[in-house]
Structure formats: structure tokens, C-alpha cells
Amino acid sequence: MKKLISTILIVTIVTTLFIGCNKKPEYDVYIWQSKGEMAEALEALTKIYEEETGKTVKVISNRASDDHMGPLRAEMNKKDMPTVYSIQGQRELNEWMGGDFVADLTDWSFADQVAFGQGGITKDGKLYGIPYNIEGYGFVYDKQMLTELGLTAADIESLRDGSFEDFREFVVAVDAWIKGEAVTGKWSVINNAKKAGELKNVNSVIGFPGKAAWVYGDHLVNIPFVYEFGTQGKALEAKTIDFTYANQYKELLDLQIGFSKEGFSNDLLQHDYDEQVKIKFGGGEVFFIQQGNWAYGSINDVNVEKATRLAFIPLKVPTTASGVTIPENRPDAMPVFAPNYWAINAKVSEELITEAKAFIEWMYTSEVGKDYVVNKFNFIPAVKGFEEADLASMYSLGSSVLDYVNRGKALDGVFMAMPGGWSQNEFGKKLQGAYLTSGKQEDFDAAIEHAKAKWEELR
Amino acid sequence: MKHLRKSFPFFIAPALIAYILVVIVPFIMGIVYSFTDWKGAYVADWWVGLENYKIALTGAEFLYSLRLTLLFTICNVILVNILAFSLALLVTRGFKGSNFFRTTFFLPNVIGGLILGYIWKFVFDVVFDKMLYNATFMEGFRYWLQDEKKAFWALVIVATWQMAGYMMIIYIAAIQNIPEELLEAADVDGAKFFTKLKHIIMPLVTQAFTVTIFLTLSNSFKLLDANLSLTRGEPGRTTELLALHIFKTGQEYGRYGLAQAQSIIFFLMIAAVTLVQVYYSKKKEIES
């Protein structure tokens, strides 16, 4: 009898463990997305959708922004897997296609709406993802600070469109002014500026986050790679890299570190994104930081006034460095790219695929959806159908990115095609381990050699 | 007794099933996966032979982490045991408030390793660097997490601090088990404290040494949480212990098959080292 009871018990325990997996899904749309900043807004939008249509939408937002693949892979192992999920760039598209997770969206009527620069994410002429938005990065500056320094709008424009050498000359002049030295030459006008108002806290020209390997491992390295590869697709095919413009990269890195408060020292490694954006830039200690439009939220948290006056100057590299010349240098253009794409899971039922498509289309075309996209998600939309009126309320850095797109001054985000783990762990961390604190040429060369070897190994 | 035997499976079943499902099955799956090109969400290639093992054993970073882990383990085992044993001797001397100290020394063990790492990060970065260095200008307070040698020792300090309390409890139990009459007899013979320590206490707590060295050895080898939150392997990748290295291979590089192979190698190593240690420690044990 006892044996029977225990057997029954065991059987019940085992079956309850498995039973959970066999129910019908309790949702019509299951979204798994990777932008932590928009989590609440997206929840709110799905509530509106549920009320309007009577469907059920499940949303999971990944909040650890530096690692979204780990949790997503785990989620894909479940039977009830996401029907809509996020893809970041060609490398991830390849991985998901290897497992047949990506639905072909080419014939979807909404696909025609995908516009701006690179548009959706494609492979062999087929569309696989709709961009969330577009983002850009460069040197963020506060217009008011430059104005108080004595610069006119034309001066700022000349910095924006000028060469690396022009920008450097300005940085050197401002550095001299901060140190209380007399500025001669082109920028002598800043001698008249007082260390008051917005300039009272200034202690260096540029703020650099030594701890944030993605800033110099992903974003900064994109500039020389744009000239080496041209597009994400080319970079994805490359079995090896030459790092042809390594010296150009070094010039831009040296400029940022050399004119930061810390310089090449261990102090540099104490600064992460938050220190760079909120304390240094938000607190008015520096004129420039290398960041993207996403920094707006952080700056807005510490200084609402300042956040309204922001714009970008492109990251630039010298045309010729150590005898190597970039054929078509574009110092007036900045990287603008779609970091996230909505992909639809090909492994779920036809019905769920249709539901998933309906939600995405509604999000980008209905009035309430558009309002959320621009004003609540703070997106620079990358699909057609957004009129100027819709975009009028765009925040400062967003408008600046849009301005570059409209003037045709956008570079590709090639860094998204680098092998997994390469940019931050192999290249960024290698620089961080030695060159960032020593500033020695041999440490830089070692990092470049290491990065080249690892590219080949990881591809 | 007969009754107990009948209900035995009844009591053991839930734990056994849970153990099989969350330990044995994943372990076997892990062995299988280590021979495949596993992408995390799906398997791209079901058989790659020993390729993953070859990559793991020839990878410079893996071998670096391995060396670092060995060094870390040696330092940690020695420090934890010296500290735990000294603390145990101290709090068993029966002075006033010794219970309070026992609790206090044990406390770090109750806090999770992740949180502990963040707390110590604050101590090293803010208390040491920003406050003490700016007040004293002593180089010793600077760059605990930015200098690779100091960051290694920072990790040892945190791990020692965390593990010592638990090991202390084990030592206390062992010390309290020593028959009072042996110590009294020694006292009568006029033995000094160190003589008693060497000839009575130490030999009689060797059983505890077997256990604590085994625990510190395997825990130091497997340390992940404090490593992740305190240094994250930085500066560069100089303080990346094996567990963190394997974690990154899977999560950040997406090479789950390789990470599995590394885990198996890791497992075999820990098993070998700890078995050898337990075998030799057991030989030394004596009954009182």
C-alpha cells in the first residue's frame, strides 16, 4: 500500500513538473525587447492596444543593456517563446537565422514603410526586421557653453563640418584657456570668456569614461572601420581585418584622453558612463563627451535646462596619420544606425505571426502609437508616415541626429557586425588593461595585434 | 525499523527527483553539449568532436584564467584557514561577549557574494581612494580596483572575509569537541598555550581541517559572484577567474558549446584536486 502511495506521489510530482508546458499560450502577442529605458512606456502602450482590440499582449523588457542575447537565448528555449523579439545587427541576424527563428517580412505590406538610411535589416535582398528607431553618436556639446566661450553659430558650424585638425586646434585653445594661459591665433576670441555662468565648473575639455569599454571598443572603433569596410555587410564577411586606420583611431582616442582631466592614468578607469554623462557633462565640468542621443535622458535627470541645448559635433579622424591616408574622409558625418530591429519569430504559429505583425504596424501607424513612439519612447522613427508635426516635439539630441540624416551626413554602424565579444572583451578591455593607463605606443600596438588575431579566431 | 525501511523511498523521492532533474540531467546534457556547436537557443552542429576541448585547452585567455584561479585558490585557502582558525581559538576562550563576536564574524557569510562585491567596491573606490587617499596621500590606499595586482588582492580580501566566518564555525565545533580532561592534564603538566596548540588542539581538529580545506578549495575555485560584482575581470581582463571566464564565453561570446567544454574541464580539475586533498587529509585524521 505504502509503495503504491509513494509511486503515485512520485508520478504526480513529475507530471506537475511537465504539465505547465502543455497549455495553450495565454497571449496573442509576446514581445521580448531590449531597450530598458522604454519598458514602462511600452507597457502603457500595450494596455491601450489591449483595450482597443481585446487582444492580450505580454511584454518582457530586458534591462541589462549590455547583455541582451543571454536572456533572450534562454527565453527561446521555452515552448512559449516570444513572438516578437529584438535583433541587434547583422551578426545576431545570422545567429537567429541559423536556427530558423526569423520570419521573412519581405511581402508584408508594412515593409514598404521602412525608410531612412539603411532601412530595415536585410539579407540577400529579403527583409527580416523593422528598425525600432535610429540612433547616432558623436561629441555631445551644450550650445550655451560654446556661446559663452565667445563662439558664434557660424563658428560652431565650422567646427561641425571642419577637419580633425580644425577641431583639435579648438580643443588645444580651450585647454589653454582653462589653464589660464593666453590663447593666440584663430580662437583668441575665447580670451574674453569668464569662468562664470555655465563655464564656472569647467575643469577640462573632454570627459572620457575609461571603464566603459563599449565607448572606445564599439563606438569609437566604428569610425576607422567605416573607412575600412564601408558597410555592416562587408564587415560581416571579412575573415580578417587589417586595421588599416589604426593610427587614425589612436589620434582620436589620444585627443579624448589627452584633454580629459585624468589623462593616461589609473584615475581614468574609475569613470563609467554615469560619471561621464551625469557628473562631468551634466555638472558642466567638460565641454564635450563622446556619447549618443540616448544620453539625453541621463542629462535631463541632472539638468533639465542643459538638456534642451544639446547637439552633436561628429567624431572625426585625420585624413592622413603616420603615412596612411583615408581616400574619402568624411569628418562632417556621424554614425547613424538602427541599433535594434523588431524581428518576428518564425517558429510560432501562423496566427501568432499575424498578430505580431498587426501590433507592430499599429504601433508605428496609429495616432496614439506614433505619439508614444516620438514622445514617450523618445524614438527617432525609422519608418515612413511620420509628418513634420509628429516630429516637432523631438528632444534636442534627437533633432540633431535627424538633422544629420536630412543633410545626408550619416555613416553606418559597422561595429554591429564585429564578431561576438570582440569589440569589448578583446579590443576594448585589452586597451583598458594597458594603453589607457600608460599611453605607451607599444601597449597600443599590442592591443591592435591582439585584436587582429582574435578577429580571425572568433569569425 | 521495518516501518522506516518501507517509508524510506517515500521520504527520499522528492529530494531525489529534484536532484536528478536539476543536477544529474543538466550535467549529462552538459557533457553532450560540449561536443556540439551549441548557440544557446539551438544547436547548429550536433557533432564537432573534440574541437571545443581543443580550443579551450589552447586558448591563451582560458589558460591565463586557469593560472590566476590556481594562484587565487592557494592564497585564499591559506588565508581563510589561518584567519578562521585564529578566530575560532579566540572566541572559544570563553571571554565575555564571545557570542557576539561569533555572530559578527559569521555575518559576511549571510550576505550574498554579489552584494558583498558591490559593498567592497564602494569601500575600495570611495572609502579608500576618495576619502583615505585624499586625507593621507598614502599610495597604499589608491587604485585598489584599477591596478591589476591590487585588484587581485582586493578579490582575495573580499573572498577571505566572506568565507572565514563559516569556516570559523566548523573550527569552533571541533575545538569544543576536544575532551576537557586532555587540556586539564596538559595544564597540570605545566604546558604553555603553544604546546597545547601544537600537541593537543591541532591533532584533534584535523577532521575539521579536512572539511574546511575541502570547502575553501572548491569554493575558491568556483568563485563567481564576488568576481563579477567587484572587478568584472577588470582592469582589462586581468582579474578574470575561471568561472567568470566560462560565464563570459557563453553569455558574451555566444559560444555555449565551448563554454560547456570549459566547464567539464573545470569540473574534472576541481574533482581531482579535492579528491586528492580529502584522501591525504583523511589519512592524517586521528580519533581522540
mmCIF file of N, CA and C in Angstrom, chain B residues 79-92 95 97-109 160-176 205 208-209 211-213 215-216:
data_model
loop_
_atom_site.group_PDB
_atom_site.id
_atom_site.type_symbol
_atom_site.label_atom_id
_atom_site.label_comp_id
_atom_site.label_asym_id
_atom_site.label_seq_id
_atom_site.Cartn_x
_atom_site.Cartn_y
_atom_site.Cartn_z
ATOM 1 N N LEU B 79 44.855 31.868 3.589
ATOM 2 C CA LEU B 79 44.380 32.987 4.397
ATOM 3 C C LEU B 79 43.091 32.670 5.143
ATOM 4 N N VAL B 80 42.144 32.068 4.453
ATOM 5 C CA VAL B 80 40.858 31.771 5.089
ATOM 6 C C VAL B 80 41.068 30.871 6.298
ATOM 7 N N ASN B 81 41.898 29.818 6.111
ATOM 8 C CA ASN B 81 42.054 28.860 7.210
ATOM 9 C C ASN B 81 42.825 29.433 8.376
ATOM 10 N N ILE B 82 43.860 30.206 8.095
ATOM 11 C CA ILE B 82 44.584 30.840 9.195
ATOM 12 C C ILE B 82 43.644 31.761 9.964
ATOM 13 N N LEU B 83 42.930 32.583 9.218
ATOM 14 C CA LEU B 83 42.035 33.543 9.861
ATOM 15 C C LEU B 83 40.919 32.834 10.633
ATOM 16 N N ALA B 84 40.289 31.844 9.987
ATOM 17 C CA ALA B 84 39.157 31.171 10.619
ATOM 18 C C ALA B 84 39.607 30.434 11.878
ATOM 19 N N PHE B 85 40.764 29.774 11.798
ATOM 20 C CA PHE B 85 41.267 29.027 12.942
ATOM 21 C C PHE B 85 41.620 29.975 14.090
ATOM 22 N N SER B 86 42.257 31.090 13.755
ATOM 23 C CA SER B 86 42.597 32.062 14.808
ATOM 24 C C SER B 86 41.348 32.615 15.454
ATOM 25 N N LEU B 87 40.382 32.949 14.644
ATOM 26 C CA LEU B 87 39.133 33.490 15.204
ATOM 27 C C LEU B 87 38.464 32.457 16.090
ATOM 28 N N ALA B 88 38.477 31.195 15.658
ATOM 29 C CA ALA B 88 37.833 30.143 16.428
ATOM 30 C C ALA B 88 38.533 29.978 17.787
ATOM 31 N N LEU B 89 39.875 30.011 17.772
ATOM 32 C CA LEU B 89 40.616 29.919 19.037
ATOM 33 C C LEU B 89 40.231 31.072 19.952
ATOM 34 N N LEU B 90 40.122 32.236 19.319
ATOM 35 C CA LEU B 90 39.822 33.447 20.084
ATOM 36 C C LEU B 90 38.453 33.370 20.757
ATOM 37 N N VAL B 91 37.446 32.994 19.998
ATOM 38 C CA VAL B 91 36.086 33.047 20.556
ATOM 39 C C VAL B 91 35.744 31.823 21.406
ATOM 40 N N THR B 92 36.626 30.815 21.459
ATOM 41 C CA THR B 92 36.337 29.671 22.346
ATOM 42 C C THR B 92 37.066 29.807 23.680
ATOM 43 N N PHE B 95 35.730 34.309 26.880
ATOM 44 C CA PHE B 95 35.645 35.655 27.471
ATOM 45 C C PHE B 95 34.256 36.241 27.251
ATOM 46 N N GLY B 97 31.156 38.208 26.038
ATOM 47 C CA GLY B 97 30.761 38.734 24.734
ATOM 48 C C GLY B 97 31.268 37.912 23.560
ATOM 49 N N SER B 98 31.784 36.705 23.800
ATOM 50 C CA SER B 98 32.318 35.924 22.681
ATOM 51 C C SER B 98 31.217 35.499 21.709
ATOM 52 N N ASN B 99 30.003 35.359 22.237
ATOM 53 C CA ASN B 99 28.899 35.019 21.341
ATOM 54 C C ASN B 99 28.618 36.131 20.341
ATOM 55 N N PHE B 100 28.737 37.348 20.846
ATOM 56 C CA PHE B 100 28.527 38.498 19.968
ATOM 57 C C PHE B 100 29.541 38.481 18.834
ATOM 58 N N PHE B 101 30.816 38.172 19.173
ATOM 59 C CA PHE B 101 31.847 38.162 18.139
ATOM 60 C C PHE B 101 31.647 37.037 17.138
ATOM 61 N N ARG B 102 31.203 35.872 17.669
ATOM 62 C CA ARG B 102 30.918 34.761 16.747
ATOM 63 C C ARG B 102 29.918 35.184 15.692
ATOM 64 N N THR B 103 28.837 35.816 16.147
ATOM 65 C CA THR B 103 27.807 36.263 15.218
ATOM 66 C C THR B 103 28.381 37.264 14.221
ATOM 67 N N THR B 104 29.156 38.201 14.742
ATOM 68 C CA THR B 104 29.699 39.243 13.876
ATOM 69 C C THR B 104 30.622 38.646 12.813
ATOM 70 N N PHE B 105 31.500 37.729 13.231
ATOM 71 C CA PHE B 105 32.420 37.143 12.260
ATOM 72 C C PHE B 105 31.688 36.307 11.218
ATOM 73 N N PHE B 106 30.556 35.760 11.625
ATOM 74 C CA PHE B 106 29.805 34.908 10.703
ATOM 75 C C PHE B 106 28.983 35.731 9.714
ATOM 76 N N LEU B 107 28.676 36.942 10.096
ATOM 77 C CA LEU B 107 27.747 37.788 9.332
ATOM 78 C C LEU B 107 28.051 37.913 7.825
ATOM 79 N N PRO B 108 29.322 38.158 7.430
ATOM 80 C CA PRO B 108 29.585 38.318 5.994
ATOM 81 C C PRO B 108 29.091 37.150 5.171
ATOM 82 N N ASN B 109 29.035 35.961 5.798
ATOM 83 C CA ASN B 109 28.619 34.788 5.064
ATOM 84 C C ASN B 109 27.137 34.802 4.722
ATOM 85 N N THR B 160 38.136 36.105 1.327
ATOM 86 C CA THR B 160 38.560 35.656 2.652
ATOM 87 C C THR B 160 37.574 36.134 3.703
ATOM 88 N N TRP B 161 37.248 37.377 3.615
ATOM 89 C CA TRP B 161 36.317 37.999 4.558
ATOM 90 C C TRP B 161 34.978 37.268 4.552
ATOM 91 N N GLN B 162 34.566 36.853 3.337
ATOM 92 C CA GLN B 162 33.274 36.177 3.220
ATOM 93 C C GLN B 162 33.316 34.762 3.776
ATOM 94 N N MET B 163 34.393 34.023 3.482
ATOM 95 C CA MET B 163 34.403 32.595 3.820
ATOM 96 C C MET B 163 34.860 32.320 5.249
ATOM 97 N N ALA B 164 35.666 33.221 5.808
ATOM 98 C CA ALA B 164 36.294 32.922 7.100
ATOM 99 C C ALA B 164 35.269 32.632 8.190
ATOM 100 N N GLY B 165 34.175 33.363 8.221
ATOM 101 C CA GLY B 165 33.182 33.198 9.277
ATOM 102 C C GLY B 165 32.600 31.797 9.312
ATOM 103 N N TYR B 166 32.312 31.274 8.143
ATOM 104 C CA TYR B 166 31.707 29.945 8.048
ATOM 105 C C TYR B 166 32.686 28.873 8.517
ATOM 106 N N MET B 167 33.935 29.002 8.070
ATOM 107 C CA MET B 167 34.950 28.030 8.462
ATOM 108 C C MET B 167 35.202 28.119 9.969
ATOM 109 N N MET B 168 35.100 29.331 10.493
ATOM 110 C CA MET B 168 35.268 29.519 11.928
ATOM 111 C C MET B 168 34.276 28.656 12.707
ATOM 112 N N ILE B 169 33.039 28.624 12.258
ATOM 113 C CA ILE B 169 32.006 27.835 12.939
ATOM 114 C C ILE B 169 32.414 26.365 12.988
ATOM 115 N N ILE B 170 32.942 25.874 11.858
ATOM 116 C CA ILE B 170 33.359 24.468 11.821
ATOM 117 C C ILE B 170 34.493 24.235 12.819
ATOM 118 N N TYR B 171 35.446 25.149 12.849
ATOM 119 C CA TYR B 171 36.551 25.009 13.798
ATOM 120 C C TYR B 171 36.057 25.082 15.240
ATOM 121 N N ILE B 172 35.125 25.968 15.507
ATOM 122 C CA ILE B 172 34.593 26.098 16.876
ATOM 123 C C ILE B 172 34.014 24.774 17.328
ATOM 124 N N ALA B 173 33.216 24.161 16.445
ATOM 125 C CA ALA B 173 32.601 22.882 16.786
ATOM 126 C C ALA B 173 33.678 21.851 17.114
ATOM 127 N N ALA B 174 34.735 21.842 16.297
ATOM 128 C CA ALA B 174 35.797 20.854 16.507
ATOM 129 C C ALA B 174 36.541 21.127 17.805
ATOM 130 N N ILE B 175 36.826 22.390 18.045
ATOM 131 C CA ILE B 175 37.583 22.733 19.262
ATOM 132 C C ILE B 175 36.770 22.400 20.508
ATOM 133 N N GLN B 176 35.470 22.643 20.428
ATOM 134 C CA GLN B 176 34.626 22.353 21.587
ATOM 135 C C GLN B 176 34.493 20.866 21.832
ATOM 136 N N VAL B 205 41.820 18.481 15.798
ATOM 137 C CA VAL B 205 40.867 19.128 14.867
ATOM 138 C C VAL B 205 41.206 18.816 13.409
ATOM 139 N N ALA B 208 38.325 18.574 11.173
ATOM 140 C CA ALA B 208 37.771 19.853 10.722
ATOM 141 C C ALA B 208 38.606 20.410 9.574
ATOM 142 N N PHE B 209 39.931 20.227 9.658
ATOM 143 C CA PHE B 209 40.777 20.705 8.554
ATOM 144 C C PHE B 209 40.400 20.037 7.239
ATOM 145 N N VAL B 211 37.543 19.036 6.289
ATOM 146 C CA VAL B 211 36.310 19.644 5.788
ATOM 147 C C VAL B 211 36.553 21.073 5.300
ATOM 148 N N THR B 212 37.212 21.890 6.130
ATOM 149 C CA THR B 212 37.354 23.307 5.758
ATOM 150 C C THR B 212 38.240 23.474 4.539
ATOM 151 N N ILE B 213 39.318 22.697 4.476
ATOM 152 C CA ILE B 213 40.176 22.851 3.294
ATOM 153 C C ILE B 213 39.439 22.411 2.049
ATOM 154 N N LEU B 215 36.207 22.613 1.581
ATOM 155 C CA LEU B 215 35.223 23.658 1.255
ATOM 156 C C LEU B 215 35.883 24.903 0.676
ATOM 157 N N THR B 216 36.972 25.348 1.321
ATOM 158 C CA THR B 216 37.612 26.564 0.799
ATOM 159 C C THR B 216 38.210 26.310 -0.574
#
